[in-house]
PDB file of C-alpha atoms in Angstrom:
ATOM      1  CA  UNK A  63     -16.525 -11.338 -18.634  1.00 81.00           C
ATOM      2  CA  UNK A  64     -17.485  -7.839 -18.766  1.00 92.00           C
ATOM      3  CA  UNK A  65     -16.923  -5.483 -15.273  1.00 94.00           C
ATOM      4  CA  UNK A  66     -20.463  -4.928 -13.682  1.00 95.00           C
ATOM      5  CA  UNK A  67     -21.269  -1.089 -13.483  1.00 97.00           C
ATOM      6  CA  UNK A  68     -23.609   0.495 -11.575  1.00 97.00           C
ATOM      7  CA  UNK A  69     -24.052   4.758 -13.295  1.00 97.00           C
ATOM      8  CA  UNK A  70     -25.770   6.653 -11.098  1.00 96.00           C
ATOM      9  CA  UNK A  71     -27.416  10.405 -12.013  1.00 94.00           C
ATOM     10  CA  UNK A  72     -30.734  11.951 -11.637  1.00 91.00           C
ATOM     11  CA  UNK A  73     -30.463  13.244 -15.447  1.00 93.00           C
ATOM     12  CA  UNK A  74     -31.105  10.495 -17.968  1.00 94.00           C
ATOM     13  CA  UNK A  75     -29.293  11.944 -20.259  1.00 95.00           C
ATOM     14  CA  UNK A  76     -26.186  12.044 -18.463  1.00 96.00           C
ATOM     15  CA  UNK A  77     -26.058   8.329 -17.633  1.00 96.00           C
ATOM     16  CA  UNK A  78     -26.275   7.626 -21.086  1.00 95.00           C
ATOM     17  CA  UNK A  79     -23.755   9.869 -21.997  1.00 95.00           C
ATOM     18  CA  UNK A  80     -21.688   8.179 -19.696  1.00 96.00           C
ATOM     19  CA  UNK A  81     -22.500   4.483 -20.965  1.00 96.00           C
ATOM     20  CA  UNK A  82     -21.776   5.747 -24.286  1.00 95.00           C
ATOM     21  CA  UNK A  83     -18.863   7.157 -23.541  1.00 95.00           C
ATOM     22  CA  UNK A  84     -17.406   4.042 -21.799  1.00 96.00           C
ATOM     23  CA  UNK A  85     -18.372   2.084 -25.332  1.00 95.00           C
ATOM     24  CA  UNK A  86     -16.529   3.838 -27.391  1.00 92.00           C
ATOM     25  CA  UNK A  87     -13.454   3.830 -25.276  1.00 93.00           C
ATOM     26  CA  UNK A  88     -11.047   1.214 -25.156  1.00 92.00           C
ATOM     27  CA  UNK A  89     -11.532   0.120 -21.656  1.00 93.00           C
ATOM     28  CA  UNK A  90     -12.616  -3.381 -20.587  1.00 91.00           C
ATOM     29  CA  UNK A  91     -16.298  -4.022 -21.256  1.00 94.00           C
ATOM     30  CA  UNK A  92     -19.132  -3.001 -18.826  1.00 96.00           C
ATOM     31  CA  UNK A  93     -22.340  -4.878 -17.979  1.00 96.00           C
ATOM     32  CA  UNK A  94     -24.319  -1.927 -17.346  1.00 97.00           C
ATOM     33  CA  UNK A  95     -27.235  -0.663 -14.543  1.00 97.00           C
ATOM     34  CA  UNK A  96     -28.815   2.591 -14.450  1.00 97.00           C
ATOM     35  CA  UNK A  97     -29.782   4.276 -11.315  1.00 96.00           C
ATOM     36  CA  UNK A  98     -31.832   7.865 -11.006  1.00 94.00           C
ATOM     37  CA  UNK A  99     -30.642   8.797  -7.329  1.00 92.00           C
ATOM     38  CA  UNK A 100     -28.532   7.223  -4.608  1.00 93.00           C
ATOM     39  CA  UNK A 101     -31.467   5.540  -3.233  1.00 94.00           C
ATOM     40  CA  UNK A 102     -32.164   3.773  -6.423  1.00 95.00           C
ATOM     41  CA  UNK A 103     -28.405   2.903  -6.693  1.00 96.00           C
ATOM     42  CA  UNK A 104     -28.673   1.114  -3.306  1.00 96.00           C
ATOM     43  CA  UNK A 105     -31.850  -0.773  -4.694  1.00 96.00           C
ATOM     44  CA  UNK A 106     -30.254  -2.017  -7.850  1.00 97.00           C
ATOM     45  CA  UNK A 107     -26.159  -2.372  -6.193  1.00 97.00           C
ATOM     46  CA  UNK A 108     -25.263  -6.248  -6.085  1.00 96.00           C
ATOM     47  CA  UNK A 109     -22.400  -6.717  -4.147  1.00 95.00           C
ATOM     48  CA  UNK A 110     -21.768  -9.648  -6.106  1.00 94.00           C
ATOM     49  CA  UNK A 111     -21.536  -8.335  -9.285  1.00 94.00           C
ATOM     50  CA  UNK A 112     -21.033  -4.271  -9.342  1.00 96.00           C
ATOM     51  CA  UNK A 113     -17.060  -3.664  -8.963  1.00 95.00           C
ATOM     52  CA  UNK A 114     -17.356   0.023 -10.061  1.00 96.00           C
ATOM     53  CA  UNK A 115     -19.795   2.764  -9.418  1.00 96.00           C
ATOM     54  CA  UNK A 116     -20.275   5.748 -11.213  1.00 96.00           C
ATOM     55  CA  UNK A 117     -22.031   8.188  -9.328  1.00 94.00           C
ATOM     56  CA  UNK A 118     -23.495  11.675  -9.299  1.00 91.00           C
ATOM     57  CA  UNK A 119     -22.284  13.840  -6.463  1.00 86.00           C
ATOM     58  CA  UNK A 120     -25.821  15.987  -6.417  1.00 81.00           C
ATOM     59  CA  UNK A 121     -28.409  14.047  -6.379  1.00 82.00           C
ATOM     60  CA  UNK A 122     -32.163  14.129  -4.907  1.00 79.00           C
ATOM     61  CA  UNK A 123     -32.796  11.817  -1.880  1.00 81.00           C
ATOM     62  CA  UNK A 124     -29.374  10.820  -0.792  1.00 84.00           C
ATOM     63  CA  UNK A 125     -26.659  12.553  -1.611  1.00 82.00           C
ATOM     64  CA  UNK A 126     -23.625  11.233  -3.557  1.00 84.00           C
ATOM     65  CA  UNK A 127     -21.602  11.611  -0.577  1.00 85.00           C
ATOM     66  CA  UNK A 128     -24.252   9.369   1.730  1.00 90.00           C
ATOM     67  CA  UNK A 129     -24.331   7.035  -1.166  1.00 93.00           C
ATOM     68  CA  UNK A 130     -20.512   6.296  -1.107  1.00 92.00           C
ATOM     69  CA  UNK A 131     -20.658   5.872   2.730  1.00 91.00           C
ATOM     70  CA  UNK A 132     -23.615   3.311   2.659  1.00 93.00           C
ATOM     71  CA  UNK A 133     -21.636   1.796  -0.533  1.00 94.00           C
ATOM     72  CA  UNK A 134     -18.531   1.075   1.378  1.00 93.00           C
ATOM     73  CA  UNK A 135     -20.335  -0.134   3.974  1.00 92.00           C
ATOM     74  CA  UNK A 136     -22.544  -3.173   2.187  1.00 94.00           C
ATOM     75  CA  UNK A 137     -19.615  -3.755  -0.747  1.00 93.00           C
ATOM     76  CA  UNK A 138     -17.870  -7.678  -0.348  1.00 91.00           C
ATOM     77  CA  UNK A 139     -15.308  -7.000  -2.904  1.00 89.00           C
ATOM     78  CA  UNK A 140     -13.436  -3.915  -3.500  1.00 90.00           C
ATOM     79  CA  UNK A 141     -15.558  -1.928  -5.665  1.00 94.00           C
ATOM     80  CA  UNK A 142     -14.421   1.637  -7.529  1.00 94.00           C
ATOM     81  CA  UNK A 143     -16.088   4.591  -7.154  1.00 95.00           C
ATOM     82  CA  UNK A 144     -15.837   7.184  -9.870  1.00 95.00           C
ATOM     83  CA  UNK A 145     -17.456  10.784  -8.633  1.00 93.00           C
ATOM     84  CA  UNK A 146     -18.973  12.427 -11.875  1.00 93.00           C
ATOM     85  CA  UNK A 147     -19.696  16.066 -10.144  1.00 89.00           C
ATOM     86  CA  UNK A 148     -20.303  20.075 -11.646  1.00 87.00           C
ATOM     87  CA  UNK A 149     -18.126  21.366  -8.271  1.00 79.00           C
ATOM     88  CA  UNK A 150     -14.605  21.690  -9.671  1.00 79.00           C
ATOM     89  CA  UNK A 151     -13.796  23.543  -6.726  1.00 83.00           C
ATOM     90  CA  UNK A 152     -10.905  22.967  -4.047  1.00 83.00           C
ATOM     91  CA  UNK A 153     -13.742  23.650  -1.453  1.00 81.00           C
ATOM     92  CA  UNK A 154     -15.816  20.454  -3.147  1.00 80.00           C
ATOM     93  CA  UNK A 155     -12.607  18.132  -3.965  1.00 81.00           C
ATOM     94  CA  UNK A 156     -11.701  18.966  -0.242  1.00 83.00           C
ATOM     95  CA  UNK A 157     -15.206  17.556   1.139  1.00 80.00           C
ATOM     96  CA  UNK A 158     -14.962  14.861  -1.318  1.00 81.00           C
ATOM     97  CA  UNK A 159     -11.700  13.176  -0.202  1.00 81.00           C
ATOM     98  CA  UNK A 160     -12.602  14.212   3.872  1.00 81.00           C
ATOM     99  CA  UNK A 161     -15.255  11.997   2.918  1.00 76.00           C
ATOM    100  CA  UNK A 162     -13.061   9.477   1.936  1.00 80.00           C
ATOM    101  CA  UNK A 163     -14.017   6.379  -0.352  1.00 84.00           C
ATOM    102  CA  UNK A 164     -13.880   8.021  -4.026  1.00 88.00           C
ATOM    103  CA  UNK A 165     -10.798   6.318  -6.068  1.00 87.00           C
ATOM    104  CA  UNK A 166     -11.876   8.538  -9.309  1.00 91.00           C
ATOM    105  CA  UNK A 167     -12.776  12.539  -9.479  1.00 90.00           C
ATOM    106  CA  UNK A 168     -14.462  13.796 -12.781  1.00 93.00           C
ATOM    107  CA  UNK A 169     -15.803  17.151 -13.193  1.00 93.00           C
ATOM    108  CA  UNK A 170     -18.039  18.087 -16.180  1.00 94.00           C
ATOM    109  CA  UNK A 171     -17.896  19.098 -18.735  1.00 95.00           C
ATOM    110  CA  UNK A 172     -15.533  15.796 -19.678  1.00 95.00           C
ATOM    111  CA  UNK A 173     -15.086  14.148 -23.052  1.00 94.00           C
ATOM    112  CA  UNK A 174     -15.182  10.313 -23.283  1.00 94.00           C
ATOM    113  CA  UNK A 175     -11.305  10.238 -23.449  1.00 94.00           C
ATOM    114  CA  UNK A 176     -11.461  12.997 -20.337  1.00 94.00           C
ATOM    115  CA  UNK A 177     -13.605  10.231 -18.698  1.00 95.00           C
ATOM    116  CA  UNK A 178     -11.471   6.670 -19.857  1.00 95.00           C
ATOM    117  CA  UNK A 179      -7.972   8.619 -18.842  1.00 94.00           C
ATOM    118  CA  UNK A 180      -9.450   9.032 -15.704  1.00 93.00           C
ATOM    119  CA  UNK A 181     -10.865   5.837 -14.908  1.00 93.00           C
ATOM    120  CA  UNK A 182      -8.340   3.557 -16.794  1.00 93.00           C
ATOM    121  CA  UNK A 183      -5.569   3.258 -13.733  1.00 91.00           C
ATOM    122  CA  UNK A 184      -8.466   2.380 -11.278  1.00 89.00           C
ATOM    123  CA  UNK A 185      -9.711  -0.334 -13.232  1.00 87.00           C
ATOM    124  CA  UNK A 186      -6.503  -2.240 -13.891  1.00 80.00           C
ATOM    125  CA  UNK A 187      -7.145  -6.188 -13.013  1.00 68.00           C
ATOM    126  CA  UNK A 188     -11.239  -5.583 -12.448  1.00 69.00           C
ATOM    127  CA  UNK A 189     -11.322  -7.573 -16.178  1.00 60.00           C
ATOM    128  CA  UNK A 190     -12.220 -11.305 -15.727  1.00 49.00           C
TER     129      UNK A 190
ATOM    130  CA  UNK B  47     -26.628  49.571 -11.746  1.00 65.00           C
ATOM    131  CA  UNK B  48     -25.665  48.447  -8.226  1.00 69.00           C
ATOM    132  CA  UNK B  49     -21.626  47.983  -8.049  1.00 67.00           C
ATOM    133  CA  UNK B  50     -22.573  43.731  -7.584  1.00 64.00           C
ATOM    134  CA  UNK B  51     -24.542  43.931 -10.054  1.00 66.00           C
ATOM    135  CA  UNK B  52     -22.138  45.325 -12.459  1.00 68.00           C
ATOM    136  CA  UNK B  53     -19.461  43.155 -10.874  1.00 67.00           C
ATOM    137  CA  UNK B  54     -21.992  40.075 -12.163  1.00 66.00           C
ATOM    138  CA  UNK B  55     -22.287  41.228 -15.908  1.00 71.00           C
ATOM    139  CA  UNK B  56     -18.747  41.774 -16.024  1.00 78.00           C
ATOM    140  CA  UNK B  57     -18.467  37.771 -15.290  1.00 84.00           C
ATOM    141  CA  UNK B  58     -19.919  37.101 -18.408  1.00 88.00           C
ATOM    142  CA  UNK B  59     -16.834  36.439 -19.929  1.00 91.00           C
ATOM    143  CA  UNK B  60     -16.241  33.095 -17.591  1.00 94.00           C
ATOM    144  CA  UNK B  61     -20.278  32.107 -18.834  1.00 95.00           C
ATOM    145  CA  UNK B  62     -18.850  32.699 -22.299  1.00 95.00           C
ATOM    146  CA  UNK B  63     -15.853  30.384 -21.372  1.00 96.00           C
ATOM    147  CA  UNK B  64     -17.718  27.291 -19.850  1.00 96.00           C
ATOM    148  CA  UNK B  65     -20.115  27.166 -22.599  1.00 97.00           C
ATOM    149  CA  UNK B  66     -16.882  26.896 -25.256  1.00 97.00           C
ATOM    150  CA  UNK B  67     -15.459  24.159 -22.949  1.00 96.00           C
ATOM    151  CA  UNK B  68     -19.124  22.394 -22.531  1.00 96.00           C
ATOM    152  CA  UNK B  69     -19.093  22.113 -26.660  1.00 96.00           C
ATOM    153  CA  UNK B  70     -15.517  21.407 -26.461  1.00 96.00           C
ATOM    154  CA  UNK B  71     -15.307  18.569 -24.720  1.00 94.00           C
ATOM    155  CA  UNK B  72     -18.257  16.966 -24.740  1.00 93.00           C
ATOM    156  CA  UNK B  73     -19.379  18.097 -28.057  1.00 93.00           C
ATOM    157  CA  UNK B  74     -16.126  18.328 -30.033  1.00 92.00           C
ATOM    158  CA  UNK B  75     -17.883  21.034 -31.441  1.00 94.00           C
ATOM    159  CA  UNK B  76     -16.674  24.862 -31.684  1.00 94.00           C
ATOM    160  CA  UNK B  77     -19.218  27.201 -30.772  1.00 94.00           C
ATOM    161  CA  UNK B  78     -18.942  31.279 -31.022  1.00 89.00           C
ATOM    162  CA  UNK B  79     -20.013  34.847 -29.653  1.00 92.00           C
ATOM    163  CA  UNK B  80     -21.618  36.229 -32.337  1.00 88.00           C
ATOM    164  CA  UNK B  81     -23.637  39.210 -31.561  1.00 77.00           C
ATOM    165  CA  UNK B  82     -27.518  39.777 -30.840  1.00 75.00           C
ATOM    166  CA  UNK B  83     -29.494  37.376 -30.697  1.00 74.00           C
ATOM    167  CA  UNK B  84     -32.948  37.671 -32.942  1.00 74.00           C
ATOM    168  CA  UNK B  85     -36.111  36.564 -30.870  1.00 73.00           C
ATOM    169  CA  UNK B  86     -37.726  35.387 -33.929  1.00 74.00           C
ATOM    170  CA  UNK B  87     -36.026  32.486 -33.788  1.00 73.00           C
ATOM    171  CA  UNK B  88     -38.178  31.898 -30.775  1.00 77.00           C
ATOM    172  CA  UNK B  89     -41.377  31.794 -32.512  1.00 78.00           C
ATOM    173  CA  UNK B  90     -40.868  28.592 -33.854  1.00 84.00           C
ATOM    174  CA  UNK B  91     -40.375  26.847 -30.043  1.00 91.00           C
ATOM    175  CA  UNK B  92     -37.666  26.980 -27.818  1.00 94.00           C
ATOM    176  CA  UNK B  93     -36.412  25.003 -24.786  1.00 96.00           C
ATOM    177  CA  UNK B  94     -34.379  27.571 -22.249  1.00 94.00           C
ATOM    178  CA  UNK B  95     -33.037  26.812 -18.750  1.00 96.00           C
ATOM    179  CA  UNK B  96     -31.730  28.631 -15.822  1.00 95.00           C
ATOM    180  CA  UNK B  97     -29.587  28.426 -12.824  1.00 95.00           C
ATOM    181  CA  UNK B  98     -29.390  31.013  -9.962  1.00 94.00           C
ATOM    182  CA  UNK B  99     -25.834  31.350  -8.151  1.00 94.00           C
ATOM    183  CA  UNK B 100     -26.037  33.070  -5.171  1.00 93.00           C
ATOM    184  CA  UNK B 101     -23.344  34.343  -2.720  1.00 92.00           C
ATOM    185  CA  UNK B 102     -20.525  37.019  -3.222  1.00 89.00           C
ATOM    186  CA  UNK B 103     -22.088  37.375  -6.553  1.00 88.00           C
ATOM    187  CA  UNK B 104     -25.821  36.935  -7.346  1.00 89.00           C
ATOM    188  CA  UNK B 105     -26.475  36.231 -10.914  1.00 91.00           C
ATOM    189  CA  UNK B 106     -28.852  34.113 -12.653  1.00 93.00           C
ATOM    190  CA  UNK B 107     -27.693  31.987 -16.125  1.00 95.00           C
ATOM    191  CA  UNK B 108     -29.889  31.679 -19.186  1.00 93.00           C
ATOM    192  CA  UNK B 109     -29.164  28.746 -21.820  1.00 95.00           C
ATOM    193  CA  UNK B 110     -31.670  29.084 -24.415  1.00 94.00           C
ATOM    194  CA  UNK B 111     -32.331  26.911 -27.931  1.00 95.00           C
ATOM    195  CA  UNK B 112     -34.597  27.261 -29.998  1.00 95.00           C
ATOM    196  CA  UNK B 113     -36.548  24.346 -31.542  1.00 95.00           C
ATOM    197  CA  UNK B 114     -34.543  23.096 -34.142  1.00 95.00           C
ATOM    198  CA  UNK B 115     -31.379  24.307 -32.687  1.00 96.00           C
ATOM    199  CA  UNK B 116     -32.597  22.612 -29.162  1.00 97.00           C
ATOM    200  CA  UNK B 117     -33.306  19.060 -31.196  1.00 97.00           C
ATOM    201  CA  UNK B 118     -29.924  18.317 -32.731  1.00 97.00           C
ATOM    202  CA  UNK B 119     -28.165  19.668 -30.025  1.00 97.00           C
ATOM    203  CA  UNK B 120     -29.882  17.164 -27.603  1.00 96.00           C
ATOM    204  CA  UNK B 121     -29.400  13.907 -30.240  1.00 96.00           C
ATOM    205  CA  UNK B 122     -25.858  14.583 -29.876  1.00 94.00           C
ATOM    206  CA  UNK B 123     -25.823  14.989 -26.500  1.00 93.00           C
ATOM    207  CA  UNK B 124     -28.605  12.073 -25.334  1.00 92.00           C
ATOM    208  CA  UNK B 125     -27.539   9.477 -28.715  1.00 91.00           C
ATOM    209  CA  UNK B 126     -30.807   9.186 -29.819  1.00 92.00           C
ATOM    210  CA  UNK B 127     -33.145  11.603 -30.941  1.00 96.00           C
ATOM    211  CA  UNK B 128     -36.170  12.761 -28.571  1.00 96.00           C
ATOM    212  CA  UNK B 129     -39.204  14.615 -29.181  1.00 96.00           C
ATOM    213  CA  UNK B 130     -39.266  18.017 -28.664  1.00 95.00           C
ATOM    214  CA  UNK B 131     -41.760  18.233 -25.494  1.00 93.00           C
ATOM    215  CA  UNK B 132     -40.728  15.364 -23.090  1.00 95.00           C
ATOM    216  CA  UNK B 133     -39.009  14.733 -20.245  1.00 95.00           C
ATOM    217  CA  UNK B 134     -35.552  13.782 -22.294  1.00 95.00           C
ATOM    218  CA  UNK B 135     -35.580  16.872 -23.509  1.00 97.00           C
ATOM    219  CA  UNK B 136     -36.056  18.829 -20.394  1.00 97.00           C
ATOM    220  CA  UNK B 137     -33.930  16.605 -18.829  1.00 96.00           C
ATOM    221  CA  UNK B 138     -30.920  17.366 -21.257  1.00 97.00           C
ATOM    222  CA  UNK B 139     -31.004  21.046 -21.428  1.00 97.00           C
ATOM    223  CA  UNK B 140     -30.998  21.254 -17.761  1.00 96.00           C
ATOM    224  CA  UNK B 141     -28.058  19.841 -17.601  1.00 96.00           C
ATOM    225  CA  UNK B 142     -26.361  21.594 -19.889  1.00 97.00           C
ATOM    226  CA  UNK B 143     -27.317  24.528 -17.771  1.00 97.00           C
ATOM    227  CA  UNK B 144     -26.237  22.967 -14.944  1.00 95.00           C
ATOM    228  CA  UNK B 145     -22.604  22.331 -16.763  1.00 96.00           C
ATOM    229  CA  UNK B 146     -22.309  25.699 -17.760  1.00 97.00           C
ATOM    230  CA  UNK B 147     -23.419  26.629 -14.208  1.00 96.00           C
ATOM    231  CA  UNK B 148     -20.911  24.822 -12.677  1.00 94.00           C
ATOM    232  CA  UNK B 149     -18.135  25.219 -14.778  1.00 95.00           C
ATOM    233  CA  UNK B 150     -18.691  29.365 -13.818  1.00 95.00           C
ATOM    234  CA  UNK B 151     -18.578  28.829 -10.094  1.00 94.00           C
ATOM    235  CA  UNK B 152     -15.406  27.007 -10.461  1.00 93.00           C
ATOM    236  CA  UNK B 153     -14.287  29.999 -12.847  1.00 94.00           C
ATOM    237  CA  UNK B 154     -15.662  32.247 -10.152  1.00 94.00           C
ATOM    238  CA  UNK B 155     -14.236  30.511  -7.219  1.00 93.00           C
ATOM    239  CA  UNK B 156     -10.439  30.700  -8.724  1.00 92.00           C
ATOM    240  CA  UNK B 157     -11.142  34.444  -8.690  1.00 92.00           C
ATOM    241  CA  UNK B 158     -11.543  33.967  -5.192  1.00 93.00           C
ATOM    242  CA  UNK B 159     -16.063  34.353  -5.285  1.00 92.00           C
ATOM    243  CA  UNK B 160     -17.816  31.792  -3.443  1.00 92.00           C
ATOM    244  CA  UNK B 161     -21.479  31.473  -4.511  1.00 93.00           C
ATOM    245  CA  UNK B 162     -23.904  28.342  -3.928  1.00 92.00           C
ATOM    246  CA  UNK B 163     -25.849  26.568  -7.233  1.00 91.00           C
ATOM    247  CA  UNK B 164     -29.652  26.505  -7.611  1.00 90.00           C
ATOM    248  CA  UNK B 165     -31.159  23.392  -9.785  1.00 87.00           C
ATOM    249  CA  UNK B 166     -31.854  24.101 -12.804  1.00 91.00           C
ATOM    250  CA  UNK B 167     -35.737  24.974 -14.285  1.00 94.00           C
ATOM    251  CA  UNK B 168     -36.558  24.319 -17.479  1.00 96.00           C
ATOM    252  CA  UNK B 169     -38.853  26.318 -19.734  1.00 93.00           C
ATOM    253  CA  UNK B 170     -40.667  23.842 -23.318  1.00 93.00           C
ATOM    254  CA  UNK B 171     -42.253  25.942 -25.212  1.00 89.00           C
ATOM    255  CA  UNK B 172     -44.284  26.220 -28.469  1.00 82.00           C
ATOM    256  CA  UNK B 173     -43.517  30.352 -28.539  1.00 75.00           C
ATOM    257  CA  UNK B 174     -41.429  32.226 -26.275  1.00 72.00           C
ATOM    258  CA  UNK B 175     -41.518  35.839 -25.750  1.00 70.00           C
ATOM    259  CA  UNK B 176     -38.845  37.336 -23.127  1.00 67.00           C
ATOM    260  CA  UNK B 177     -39.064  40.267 -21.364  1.00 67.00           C
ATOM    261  CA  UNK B 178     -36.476  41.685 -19.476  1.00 64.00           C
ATOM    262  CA  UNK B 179     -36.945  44.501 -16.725  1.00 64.00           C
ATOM    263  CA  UNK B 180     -35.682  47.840 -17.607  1.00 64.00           C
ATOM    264  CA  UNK B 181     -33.882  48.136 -14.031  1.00 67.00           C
ATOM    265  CA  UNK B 182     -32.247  44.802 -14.250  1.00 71.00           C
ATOM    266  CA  UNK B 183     -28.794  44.521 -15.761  1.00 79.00           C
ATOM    267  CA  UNK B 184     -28.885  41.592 -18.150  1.00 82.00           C
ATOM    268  CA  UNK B 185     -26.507  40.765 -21.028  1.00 85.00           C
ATOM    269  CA  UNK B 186     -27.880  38.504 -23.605  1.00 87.00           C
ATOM    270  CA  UNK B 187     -25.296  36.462 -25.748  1.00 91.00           C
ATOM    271  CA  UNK B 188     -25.582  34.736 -29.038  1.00 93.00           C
ATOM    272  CA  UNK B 189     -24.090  31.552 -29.985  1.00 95.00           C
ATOM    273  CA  UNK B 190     -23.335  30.154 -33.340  1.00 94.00           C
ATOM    274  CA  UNK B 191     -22.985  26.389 -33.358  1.00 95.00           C
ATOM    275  CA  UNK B 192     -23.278  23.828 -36.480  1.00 95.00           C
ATOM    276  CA  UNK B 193     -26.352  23.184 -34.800  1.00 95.00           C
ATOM    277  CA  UNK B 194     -28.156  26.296 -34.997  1.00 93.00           C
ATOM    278  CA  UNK B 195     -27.538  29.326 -32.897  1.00 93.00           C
ATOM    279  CA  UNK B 196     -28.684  29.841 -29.489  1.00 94.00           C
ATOM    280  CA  UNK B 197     -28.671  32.440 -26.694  1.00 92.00           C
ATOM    281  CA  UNK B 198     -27.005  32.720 -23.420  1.00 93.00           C
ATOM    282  CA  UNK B 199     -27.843  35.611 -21.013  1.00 91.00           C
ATOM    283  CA  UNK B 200     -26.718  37.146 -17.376  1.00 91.00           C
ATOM    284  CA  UNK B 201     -29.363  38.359 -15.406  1.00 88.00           C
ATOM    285  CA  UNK B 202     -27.570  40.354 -12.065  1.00 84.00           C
ATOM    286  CA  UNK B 203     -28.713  40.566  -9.053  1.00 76.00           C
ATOM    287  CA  UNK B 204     -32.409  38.521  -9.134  1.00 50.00           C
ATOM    288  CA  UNK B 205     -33.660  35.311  -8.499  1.00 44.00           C
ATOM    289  CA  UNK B 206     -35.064  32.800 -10.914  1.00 43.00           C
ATOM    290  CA  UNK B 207     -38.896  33.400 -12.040  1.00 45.00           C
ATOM    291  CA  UNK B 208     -39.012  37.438 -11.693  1.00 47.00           C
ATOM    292  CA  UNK B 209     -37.898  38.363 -14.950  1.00 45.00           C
ATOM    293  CA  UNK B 210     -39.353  36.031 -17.643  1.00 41.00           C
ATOM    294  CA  UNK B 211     -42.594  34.973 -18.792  1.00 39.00           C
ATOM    295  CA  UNK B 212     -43.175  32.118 -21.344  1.00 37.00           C
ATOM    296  CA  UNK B 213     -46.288  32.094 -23.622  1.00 35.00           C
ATOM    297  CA  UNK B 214     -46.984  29.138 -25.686  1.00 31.00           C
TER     298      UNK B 214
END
């Protein structure tokens, strides 16, 4: 049974990046949503099925860092959040894990093995 | 030249840098300096963005495509191919700016110069015809890709909007 995913930007072309990118790798299969800004992601996350969320740290609306907090906050099962974020610096990855909540910290530019090296560990036993 | 905004041209080399690594990784592509960049390209369309960073450094960075260039690049980059004026393709080279924006604070911040991120705008257009002010330091780059080439450039010291126009 393939993990339900939940990628969350406000460019298009980056959340299909990303869904590309997670085909071709070798990791477990995803049953993929799309989301164009946190408030969208809470809209379209079921806490039944999502189990990992990739999301956008700048986003219109609410902000990746609200969206992780109000994430945590409705999730039943344990659910992985992978930060895809431009701020590679210690200043941002500082905020980012004061915030608590993110398992996964990606910084573009990645490549799709960038991307599966970083997300394999998290998502060992999410597989049905 | 104002000393900060010689100190922002001289941080072209980190723009230079985070546009290799954007191709690099996400590309697997190789892309290279190579000199001026002709504006006749331009006259066939182009798609350009640009991102302001403001803070110990004020610089604004140009990525700029033109048509043809701006079309493959984005197939690769989206998986499908889009049409030159729509939202996809907006949407795609504003991120790339945004990439290559980012990946130059970082570059900046390790140097120890903070500076905040605009969003990026994003300029479609049939023609394009740049202008730059005589009295503001810019450095314009030129890119060879298997794509096509396309332009990067460092405006120092202004804010997005006051030193281009676009005429379709």
């Amino acid at each position: 049974m393939a993990i339900g995913a939940l990628v969350v930007d406000d460019s298009a072309t980056m959340r299909r990046m990303i869904i590309r990118f997670l085909k071709q790798s070798d990791l477990p299969d995803f049953d993929f949503r799309e989301a164009r800004d946190g408030e969208d992601a809470l809209e379209k996350f079921d806490p039944d099925r999502t189990r990992v969320v990739f999301a956008d740290w700048n986003m219109p609306r609410l902000s990746g860092l609200d969206l992780v907090r109000e994430l945590r906050r409705r999730e039943r099962e344990p659910i992985t959040i992978v930060m895809i974020t431009t701020e590679a610096t210690p200043d941002a990855r500082e905020e980012i894990e004061a915030a608590g909540g993110v398992e996964v910290y990606v910084t573009k530019p990645f490549s799709a093995e960038d991307l599966a090296c970083a997300v394999r560990p998290a998502l060992k036993g999410k597989a049905a | 030249m104002t000393d900060q905004q010689a100190a922002a041209l001289q941080h072209g080399e980190l723009v230079v840098a985070a546009i290799g690594k954007l191709f690099g990784s996400m590309f697997d592509a190789d892309v290279e300096p190579s000199g001026e960049f002709s504006s006749e390209l331009l006259h066939e369309g182009a798609a350009a963005s640009v991102v302001s960073l403001v803070g110990d450094v004020e610089m604004s960075i140009w990525l700029g495509f033109p048509r043809q260039t701006a079309l493959r690049i984005v197939e690769i980059f989206a998986g499908d191919a889009v049409p030159f004026e729509s939202e996809d393709l907006a949407d795609a080279i504003g991120e790339l700016a945004n990439i290559v924006a980012g990946d130059t604070k970082s570059r900046l911040h390790a140097e120890g110069i903070k500076t905040q991120l605009s969003l990026p705008s994003v300029v479609l257009a049939s023609d394009l015809q740049i202008f730059s002010q005589r009295d503001i330091p810019s450095r314009r780059i030129r890119f060879t890709s298997q794509w096509g080439d396309f332009w990067a450039e460092i405006v120092a010291g202004v804010k997005v909007g006051e030193t281009r126009r676009a005429g379709a």
